[in-house]
Tab-separated table of C-alpha atoms in Angstrom:
chain	number	residue	atom	x	y	z
A	1	MET	CA	-3.913	-100.703	39.569
A	2	TYR	CA	-3.525	-97.271	38.071
A	3	LYS	CA	-3.627	-95.712	34.650
A	4	LYS	CA	-1.734	-92.936	32.863
A	5	ALA	CA	-4.117	-90.638	31.001
A	6	ILE	CA	-4.497	-87.148	29.588
A	7	TYR	CA	-7.202	-84.898	31.026
A	8	ARG	CA	-8.542	-81.534	29.854
A	9	ILE	CA	-9.091	-78.689	32.311
A	10	VAL	CA	-12.710	-77.410	32.216
A	11	GLU	CA	-12.563	-75.271	35.384
A	12	ASN	CA	-9.835	-73.828	37.624
A	13	ARG	CA	-10.855	-71.227	40.164
A	14	PRO	CA	-9.995	-70.091	43.720
A	15	LEU	CA	-12.156	-71.069	46.708
A	16	THR	CA	-10.069	-69.071	49.173
A	17	SER	CA	-6.894	-67.002	48.884
A	18	SER	CA	-4.811	-70.187	48.680
A	19	VAL	CA	-7.222	-73.091	47.910
A	20	TRP	CA	-8.277	-73.821	44.329
A	21	ARG	CA	-10.862	-76.051	42.693
A	22	MET	CA	-9.953	-77.751	39.374
A	23	VAL	CA	-12.349	-79.843	37.303
A	24	LEU	CA	-10.884	-82.193	34.731
A	25	GLU	CA	-12.583	-84.043	31.895
A	26	GLY	CA	-11.372	-87.521	31.016
A	27	ASP	CA	-11.402	-91.224	31.792
A	28	THR	CA	-12.324	-91.916	35.433
A	29	GLU	CA	-12.637	-95.701	35.123
A	30	TRP	CA	-9.717	-96.358	37.477
A	31	ILE	CA	-11.102	-94.191	40.301
A	32	THR	CA	-13.258	-96.545	42.330
A	33	HIS	CA	-13.137	-95.295	45.947
A	34	ALA	CA	-13.464	-91.986	47.765
A	35	GLY	CA	-10.062	-90.997	49.113
A	36	GLN	CA	-7.973	-92.108	46.150
A	37	PHE	CA	-5.569	-89.621	44.536
A	38	VAL	CA	-3.945	-88.675	41.246
A	39	ASN	CA	-0.340	-87.819	40.508
A	40	ILE	CA	0.033	-84.838	38.205
A	41	ARG	CA	2.955	-84.192	35.866
A	42	ILE	CA	3.974	-80.523	35.901
A	43	GLU	CA	6.114	-79.399	32.932
A	44	GLY	CA	9.715	-78.744	33.988
A	45	LEU	CA	9.423	-80.388	37.455
A	46	TYR	CA	10.925	-83.808	38.132
A	47	LEU	CA	8.373	-85.248	40.566
A	48	ARG	CA	4.646	-85.443	39.990
A	49	ARG	CA	2.311	-83.754	42.466
A	50	PRO	CA	-0.123	-85.996	44.406
A	51	ILE	CA	-3.597	-84.465	44.792
A	52	SER	CA	-6.629	-86.129	46.418
A	53	VAL	CA	-9.778	-86.585	44.360
A	54	SER	CA	-12.623	-84.598	45.860
A	55	ASP	CA	-15.333	-85.949	43.577
A	56	TYR	CA	-15.802	-87.818	40.340
A	57	ASP	CA	-18.353	-89.160	37.891
A	58	GLU	CA	-18.197	-91.089	34.611
A	59	LYS	CA	-16.577	-88.224	32.671
A	60	SER	CA	-14.920	-85.829	35.081
A	61	LEU	CA	-13.049	-85.520	38.359
A	62	THR	CA	-12.728	-82.609	40.782
A	63	LEU	CA	-9.487	-81.726	42.564
A	64	ILE	CA	-9.162	-79.234	45.407
A	65	TYR	CA	-5.587	-78.195	46.101
A	66	LYS	CA	-3.710	-75.665	48.208
A	67	VAL	CA	-1.046	-73.457	46.614
A	68	VAL	CA	2.016	-74.238	48.743
A	69	GLY	CA	4.905	-74.570	46.314
A	70	GLN	CA	6.160	-74.346	42.779
A	71	GLY	CA	4.000	-77.151	41.400
A	72	THR	CA	0.666	-76.041	42.821
A	73	GLU	CA	1.501	-72.398	41.973
A	74	ARG	CA	1.838	-73.442	38.316
A	75	MET	CA	-1.449	-75.351	38.577
A	76	SER	CA	-3.214	-72.225	39.778
A	77	CYS	CA	-2.155	-70.408	36.599
A	78	MET	CA	-3.593	-73.050	34.265
A	79	THR	CA	-6.686	-72.261	32.255
A	80	PRO	CA	-9.604	-74.222	30.753
A	81	GLY	CA	-8.625	-76.085	27.626
A	82	GLU	CA	-5.124	-76.978	28.809
A	83	GLU	CA	-4.248	-80.639	29.227
A	84	LEU	CA	-2.633	-82.507	32.113
A	85	ASP	CA	-0.815	-85.845	32.255
A	86	LEU	CA	-2.077	-87.831	35.233
A	87	LEU	CA	-1.460	-91.127	36.919
A	88	THR	CA	-4.996	-91.872	38.117
A	89	GLY	CA	-6.685	-94.309	40.479
A	90	LEU	CA	-3.831	-94.293	42.988
A	91	GLY	CA	-4.181	-95.392	46.609
A	92	ASN	CA	-6.686	-97.629	48.350
A	93	GLY	CA	-9.281	-95.062	49.415
A	94	PHE	CA	-11.939	-95.299	52.102
A	95	SER	CA	-14.048	-98.400	52.563
A	96	VAL	CA	-17.782	-97.915	53.163
A	97	ASP	CA	-18.268	-101.656	53.776
A	98	VAL	CA	-18.426	-101.291	57.513
A	99	ALA	CA	-21.286	-101.847	59.960
A	100	SER	CA	-22.072	-98.199	60.559
A	101	THR	CA	-25.393	-96.352	60.446
A	102	SER	CA	-24.158	-92.972	61.693
A	103	PRO	CA	-20.595	-92.230	60.605
A	104	LEU	CA	-18.621	-89.087	61.508
A	105	LEU	CA	-16.383	-87.472	58.871
A	106	VAL	CA	-13.521	-85.274	60.132
A	107	GLY	CA	-11.425	-83.122	57.841
A	108	GLY	CA	-8.694	-80.602	58.567
A	109	GLY	CA	-7.677	-77.999	55.989
A	110	VAL	CA	-6.845	-79.629	52.674
A	111	GLY	CA	-7.874	-82.953	54.241
A	112	VAL	CA	-11.472	-81.886	53.674
A	113	PRO	CA	-11.755	-82.551	49.877
A	114	PRO	CA	-11.652	-86.393	49.767
A	115	LEU	CA	-14.468	-86.528	52.345
A	116	TYR	CA	-16.918	-84.951	49.894
A	117	ASN	CA	-17.288	-87.977	47.641
A	118	LEU	CA	-17.218	-90.228	50.694
A	119	ALA	CA	-20.177	-88.272	52.150
A	120	ARG	CA	-22.126	-88.675	48.905
A	121	LYS	CA	-21.555	-92.439	48.944
A	122	LEU	CA	-22.575	-92.823	52.571
A	123	LEU	CA	-25.695	-90.684	52.213
A	124	ALA	CA	-26.721	-92.670	49.132
A	125	GLU	CA	-26.806	-95.767	51.344
A	126	GLY	CA	-29.214	-94.045	53.749
A	127	ARG	CA	-26.733	-93.353	56.507
A	128	ARG	CA	-26.847	-90.315	58.810
A	129	VAL	CA	-23.639	-88.387	58.186
A	130	GLN	CA	-22.113	-85.812	60.528
A	131	VAL	CA	-19.171	-83.758	59.335
A	132	VAL	CA	-16.572	-81.734	61.235
A	133	LEU	CA	-14.461	-79.333	59.188
A	134	GLY	CA	-11.462	-77.834	60.937
A	135	PHE	CA	-9.568	-74.707	59.918
A	136	ASN	CA	-7.283	-72.103	61.483
A	137	THR	CA	-9.364	-69.014	60.631
A	138	ALA	CA	-12.659	-68.061	58.930
A	139	ASP	CA	-10.744	-66.998	55.802
A	140	GLU	CA	-9.651	-70.603	55.227
A	141	VAL	CA	-13.136	-72.197	55.420
A	142	PHE	CA	-14.367	-73.870	52.258
A	143	TYR	CA	-16.978	-76.461	51.206
A	144	GLU	CA	-19.119	-75.925	54.296
A	145	GLU	CA	-22.283	-75.243	52.239
A	146	GLU	CA	-21.443	-77.967	49.722
A	147	PHE	CA	-21.580	-80.594	52.467
A	148	ARG	CA	-24.792	-79.125	53.810
A	149	LYS	CA	-26.398	-79.298	50.343
A	150	LEU	CA	-25.609	-82.990	50.221
A	151	GLY	CA	-27.613	-83.470	53.425
A	152	CYS	CA	-24.813	-83.708	56.012
A	153	GLU	CA	-24.964	-82.281	59.537
A	154	VAL	CA	-22.010	-79.892	59.379
A	155	HIS	CA	-19.925	-78.442	62.212
A	156	VAL	CA	-17.140	-75.931	61.447
A	157	THR	CA	-14.353	-75.210	63.904
A	158	THR	CA	-11.623	-72.574	63.749
A	159	VAL	CA	-8.600	-72.353	66.009
A	160	ASP	CA	-9.031	-68.597	66.528
A	161	GLY	CA	-12.819	-68.782	66.952
A	162	SER	CA	-13.519	-66.476	64.015
A	163	ARG	CA	-16.111	-68.951	62.640
A	164	GLY	CA	-18.077	-71.807	64.099
A	165	ILE	CA	-16.798	-73.556	67.227
A	166	CYS	CA	-13.641	-72.142	68.744
A	167	GLY	CA	-10.944	-74.814	68.994
A	168	PHE	CA	-9.848	-77.924	67.219
A	169	VAL	CA	-11.860	-80.737	65.553
A	170	THR	CA	-11.715	-82.653	68.840
A	171	THR	CA	-13.462	-79.715	70.546
A	172	ALA	CA	-16.276	-79.843	68.020
A	173	ILE	CA	-16.637	-83.600	68.368
A	174	LYS	CA	-16.918	-83.306	72.174
A	175	ASP	CA	-19.277	-80.324	72.135
A	176	ALA	CA	-21.512	-80.867	69.102
A	177	CYS	CA	-21.391	-84.400	67.753
A	178	SER	CA	-23.524	-87.202	69.051
A	179	ASP	CA	-24.330	-90.880	68.466
A	180	PHE	CA	-21.723	-91.593	65.812
A	181	ASP	CA	-20.626	-95.223	65.605
A	182	TYR	CA	-17.629	-94.976	63.241
A	183	PHE	CA	-15.350	-92.242	61.892
A	184	TYR	CA	-13.449	-91.323	58.758
A	185	ALA	CA	-10.695	-88.683	58.887
A	186	CYS	CA	-8.236	-86.870	56.651
A	187	GLY	CA	-5.881	-84.096	57.620
A	188	PRO	CA	-2.459	-83.245	59.044
A	189	GLU	CA	-0.850	-85.866	61.254
A	190	PRO	CA	-1.179	-83.871	64.547
A	191	MET	CA	-4.932	-83.706	63.956
A	192	LEU	CA	-5.143	-87.428	63.187
A	193	ARG	CA	-3.208	-88.341	66.292
A	194	ALA	CA	-5.342	-86.089	68.527
A	195	LEU	CA	-8.488	-87.647	67.014
A	196	TYR	CA	-7.086	-91.131	67.510
A	197	ASP	CA	-6.536	-90.417	71.218
A	198	ALA	CA	-9.857	-88.641	71.750
A	199	VAL	CA	-12.351	-90.983	70.037
A	200	GLU	CA	-13.181	-94.472	71.286
A	201	GLN	CA	-14.932	-95.598	68.092
A	202	ASP	CA	-13.178	-97.454	65.285
A	203	GLY	CA	-12.391	-95.659	62.101
A	204	GLN	CA	-10.225	-95.016	59.049
A	205	LEU	CA	-7.547	-92.316	58.765
A	206	SER	CA	-6.083	-90.965	55.549
A	207	PHE	CA	-2.480	-89.832	55.847
A	208	GLU	CA	-0.644	-87.089	54.021
A	209	GLU	CA	2.900	-87.973	53.015
A	210	ARG	CA	5.612	-86.846	50.605
A	211	MET	CA	5.767	-89.276	47.689
A	212	GLY	CA	8.186	-90.100	44.944
A	213	CYS	CA	6.550	-92.429	42.446
A	214	GLY	CA	3.000	-92.571	43.835
A	215	PHE	CA	2.472	-96.275	43.029
A	216	GLY	CA	4.630	-98.206	45.466
A	217	ALA	CA	7.890	-98.661	43.597
A	218	CYS	CA	10.267	-96.299	45.371
A	219	MET	CA	9.310	-97.197	48.963
A	220	GLY	CA	9.847	-93.537	49.939
A	221	CYS	CA	6.589	-93.206	51.843
A	222	SER	CA	6.758	-96.413	53.861
A	223	CYS	CA	5.594	-96.532	57.489
A	224	GLU	CA	5.411	-99.193	60.159
A	225	THR	CA	2.013	-100.561	61.204
A	226	LYS	CA	0.959	-103.340	63.531
A	227	TYR	CA	0.769	-105.576	60.470
A	228	GLY	CA	4.203	-104.710	59.023
A	229	SER	CA	5.574	-102.024	56.755
A	230	LYS	CA	3.073	-100.329	54.452
A	231	ARG	CA	3.458	-97.792	51.636
A	232	ILE	CA	1.188	-94.762	52.087
A	233	CYS	CA	0.871	-94.305	48.299
A	234	LYS	CA	-0.206	-97.883	47.549
A	235	ASP	CA	-1.293	-99.644	50.733
A	236	GLY	CA	-2.709	-96.317	51.982
A	237	PRO	CA	-3.247	-93.459	52.158
A	238	VAL	CA	-6.096	-94.860	54.262
A	239	LEU	CA	-5.215	-96.978	57.293
A	240	THR	CA	-7.568	-98.418	59.901
A	241	LYS	CA	-7.331	-97.140	63.468
A	242	GLU	CA	-6.433	-100.590	64.774
A	243	GLU	CA	-3.282	-100.922	62.671
A	244	ILE	CA	-1.687	-97.524	63.365
A	245	ILE	CA	1.551	-97.154	65.279
A	246	TRP	CA	2.428	-93.564	66.264
């Protein structure tokens, strides 16, 4: 289920040269799981823009987005007080109902944001949470301290070695992470596939995909799994490791 609603911008500011944080005030009743997303209507553009929810409470939600095209460029120019038309509560999100006491969260680039609310939920249940945040360079790193303030054990990796561990998220997992019994991941597909191949534990992976409607009607984001065809926007974006076909 999803809901169309109007939200008011209360904050919109840059975190890095290309990544922005937007806080919206409005009805969050339909957001029930970490990893769900919203679909934003941008005036003058035909398709809505899907953005993962980084965090939410009873009255507000936080979006973190990267400026990569016309839609997100317009979003970065919006100011507090403006209103946005959203389809909210989309996607299945991550499930925390798994037998895990020490989960590992792995995020790459703009795949980092949906892991923040997930970390809060897991920590609230008394679980030990390790987090690996992967970026290309130090200039792209964001939310490292925010995860630490929650109480997570945080490892940052950059491809060029300018911050944290030099290499990819799989490098950090091999060199710095220990005793995790389950994993959650969100990021670009090459990262997810490398993680799938490198980690023996079960887990959940959130996929990024181009979407038309965002709620399962157009079938434009369908993919094949071991259990048949699934729509990333509605049956995903989170799939379990066991059902994925590369």
